[in-house]
Short mmCIF file of C-alpha atoms in Angstrom, two decimals:
data_model
loop_
_atom_site.label_atom_id
_atom_site.label_comp_id
_atom_site.label_asym_id
_atom_site.label_seq_id
_atom_site.Cartn_x
_atom_site.Cartn_y
_atom_site.Cartn_z
CA UNK A 695 65.68 6.36 1.12
CA UNK A 696 62.73 3.97 1.15
CA UNK A 697 64.99 1.14 -0.09
CA UNK A 698 67.49 1.74 2.71
CA UNK A 699 64.73 1.82 5.32
CA UNK A 700 63.21 -1.41 3.98
CA UNK A 701 66.63 -3.06 3.82
CA UNK A 702 67.39 -1.98 7.39
CA UNK A 703 64.04 -3.36 8.59
CA UNK A 704 64.66 -6.70 6.87
CA UNK A 705 68.17 -6.89 8.29
CA UNK A 706 66.85 -6.15 11.78
CA UNK A 707 64.30 -8.96 11.46
CA UNK A 708 66.95 -11.39 10.28
CA UNK A 709 69.34 -10.51 13.07
CA UNK A 710 66.72 -10.76 15.82
CA UNK A 711 65.22 -13.93 14.36
CA UNK A 712 68.53 -15.77 13.97
CA UNK A 713 70.16 -16.47 17.25
CA UNK A 714 71.14 -19.23 19.59
CA UNK A 715 68.44 -18.25 22.07
CA UNK A 716 64.95 -19.62 22.37
CA UNK A 717 61.91 -18.27 20.57
CA UNK A 718 60.35 -17.15 23.85
CA UNK A 719 61.94 -15.42 26.81
CA UNK A 720 59.19 -16.14 29.36
CA UNK A 721 58.39 -19.77 30.14
CA UNK A 722 55.82 -18.73 32.77
CA UNK A 723 54.77 -21.23 35.41
CA UNK A 724 56.77 -24.46 35.06
CA UNK A 725 54.86 -27.74 35.46
CA UNK A 726 57.01 -30.89 35.48
CA UNK A 727 55.83 -34.18 34.11
CA UNK A 728 57.32 -37.55 33.16
CA UNK A 729 56.45 -40.69 31.26
CA UNK A 730 53.61 -42.55 32.93
CA UNK A 731 52.35 -39.62 34.98
CA UNK A 732 49.18 -37.53 34.99
CA UNK A 733 49.68 -34.06 36.44
CA UNK A 734 46.81 -31.71 37.40
CA UNK A 735 47.46 -28.07 36.50
CA UNK A 736 45.39 -25.13 37.79
CA UNK A 737 45.85 -21.70 36.26
CA UNK A 738 44.15 -18.37 36.02
CA UNK A 739 43.02 -16.95 32.68
CA UNK A 740 45.79 -15.24 30.71
CA UNK A 741 48.64 -17.04 32.46
CA UNK A 742 51.70 -18.30 30.55
CA UNK A 743 52.81 -21.83 31.48
CA UNK A 744 55.22 -24.51 30.30
CA UNK A 745 54.87 -28.26 30.48
CA UNK A 746 58.36 -29.52 31.25
CA UNK A 747 59.91 -32.95 30.60
CA UNK A 748 63.48 -34.16 31.01
CA UNK A 749 64.97 -35.39 27.77
CA UNK A 750 68.18 -36.64 26.23
CA UNK A 751 68.03 -36.90 22.45
CA UNK A 752 71.46 -38.56 22.36
CA UNK A 753 69.98 -41.67 24.02
CA UNK A 754 66.79 -41.61 21.96
CA UNK A 755 64.28 -39.29 23.66
CA UNK A 756 62.01 -37.43 21.23
CA UNK A 757 59.15 -35.61 22.97
CA UNK A 758 56.24 -34.25 20.95
CA UNK A 759 52.86 -32.67 21.54
CA UNK A 760 50.30 -35.38 20.71
CA UNK A 761 47.47 -32.93 19.96
CA UNK A 762 46.89 -29.26 20.64
CA UNK A 763 44.58 -28.56 23.60
CA UNK A 764 41.12 -27.05 23.35
CA UNK A 765 41.97 -23.60 21.94
CA UNK A 766 39.28 -21.98 24.10
CA UNK A 767 41.16 -23.12 27.23
CA UNK A 768 44.87 -22.96 26.24
CA UNK A 769 46.90 -22.03 23.18
CA UNK A 770 50.21 -23.57 22.17
CA UNK A 771 53.07 -21.09 21.68
CA UNK A 772 56.25 -23.08 21.10
CA UNK A 773 58.48 -26.02 21.93
CA UNK A 774 61.86 -25.11 23.42
CA UNK A 775 64.92 -27.20 24.29
CA UNK A 776 67.58 -26.42 26.87
CA UNK A 777 70.70 -28.57 27.17
CA UNK A 778 72.32 -29.00 30.57
CA UNK A 779 76.08 -29.07 30.38
CA UNK A 780 78.05 -28.65 27.20
CA UNK A 781 79.33 -32.15 26.60
CA UNK A 782 78.34 -34.58 23.90
CA UNK A 783 75.39 -36.64 25.05
CA UNK A 784 74.34 -34.16 27.72
CA UNK A 785 70.70 -34.40 28.67
CA UNK A 786 68.39 -31.48 29.01
CA UNK A 787 64.82 -30.30 29.24
CA UNK A 788 62.03 -29.72 26.74
CA UNK A 789 59.49 -26.96 27.43
CA UNK A 790 56.08 -26.92 25.74
CA UNK A 791 54.95 -23.31 26.20
CA UNK A 792 51.26 -22.30 26.34
CA UNK A 793 48.97 -19.42 27.32
CA UNK A 794 45.84 -20.13 29.32
CA UNK A 795 42.70 -18.63 27.84
CA UNK A 796 39.13 -18.95 29.12
CA UNK A 797 37.86 -20.97 32.08
CA UNK A 798 37.54 -24.67 31.36
CA UNK A 799 39.44 -27.94 31.39
CA UNK A 800 41.52 -29.59 28.70
CA UNK A 801 43.94 -32.50 28.57
CA UNK A 802 47.38 -32.10 27.03
CA UNK A 803 49.42 -35.19 26.16
CA UNK A 804 53.12 -35.24 25.43
CA UNK A 805 54.65 -38.38 23.94
CA UNK A 806 58.25 -39.57 24.08
CA UNK A 807 58.80 -41.96 21.17
CA UNK A 808 62.11 -43.46 22.29
CA UNK A 809 64.51 -44.22 19.43
CA UNK A 810 61.78 -43.91 16.81
CA UNK A 811 63.76 -41.76 14.37
CA UNK A 812 61.43 -40.14 11.85
CA UNK A 813 58.59 -42.51 12.76
CA UNK A 814 55.98 -41.88 15.44
CA UNK A 815 55.69 -45.59 16.17
CA UNK A 816 58.24 -47.51 18.25
CA UNK A 817 60.19 -49.82 15.91
CA UNK A 818 60.84 -52.66 18.39
CA UNK A 819 59.97 -54.03 21.83
CA UNK A 820 62.70 -52.08 23.64
CA UNK A 821 61.48 -48.84 22.07
CA UNK A 822 57.86 -49.66 23.06
CA UNK A 823 58.94 -50.23 26.69
CA UNK A 824 60.91 -46.95 26.86
CA UNK A 825 58.29 -44.80 25.06
CA UNK A 826 55.41 -43.23 26.93
CA UNK A 827 53.08 -40.33 27.59
CA UNK A 828 53.06 -37.54 30.11
CA UNK A 829 49.49 -36.29 30.61
CA UNK A 830 48.53 -32.88 31.98
CA UNK A 831 44.96 -32.04 32.98
CA UNK A 832 44.80 -28.25 32.65
CA UNK A 833 42.04 -26.33 34.41
CA UNK A 834 41.71 -22.59 33.89
CA UNK A 835 39.72 -20.74 36.56
#
């Protein structure tokens, strides 16, 4: 009986953990940014929020979180991707999901290394011109 219960529990975890959906169901407050912008963000303590950037991996976009924010102010939860349209080469959106914590201010930088492949450094001049940061100044009240 214990083996069946354990097996059922493991199966349930595998089924719920393996799906086409995102890891989180609540993106919270959406804050849009773009390369070359600095966006102020004001939140209350305990609020879920997502930093949102348009992306299209098929043309070379590859957004990443440069460094985690001050963990006293905000905690990183996950990075989620949503494709718009079903066709090959369709663009989409990347969501960097966080929870606000205690009052304070922190800066969160996202970096799009355009056509960098596995590297974090642009390989040529065109890649350097197309790459860039989106900066978010997060203040928790």
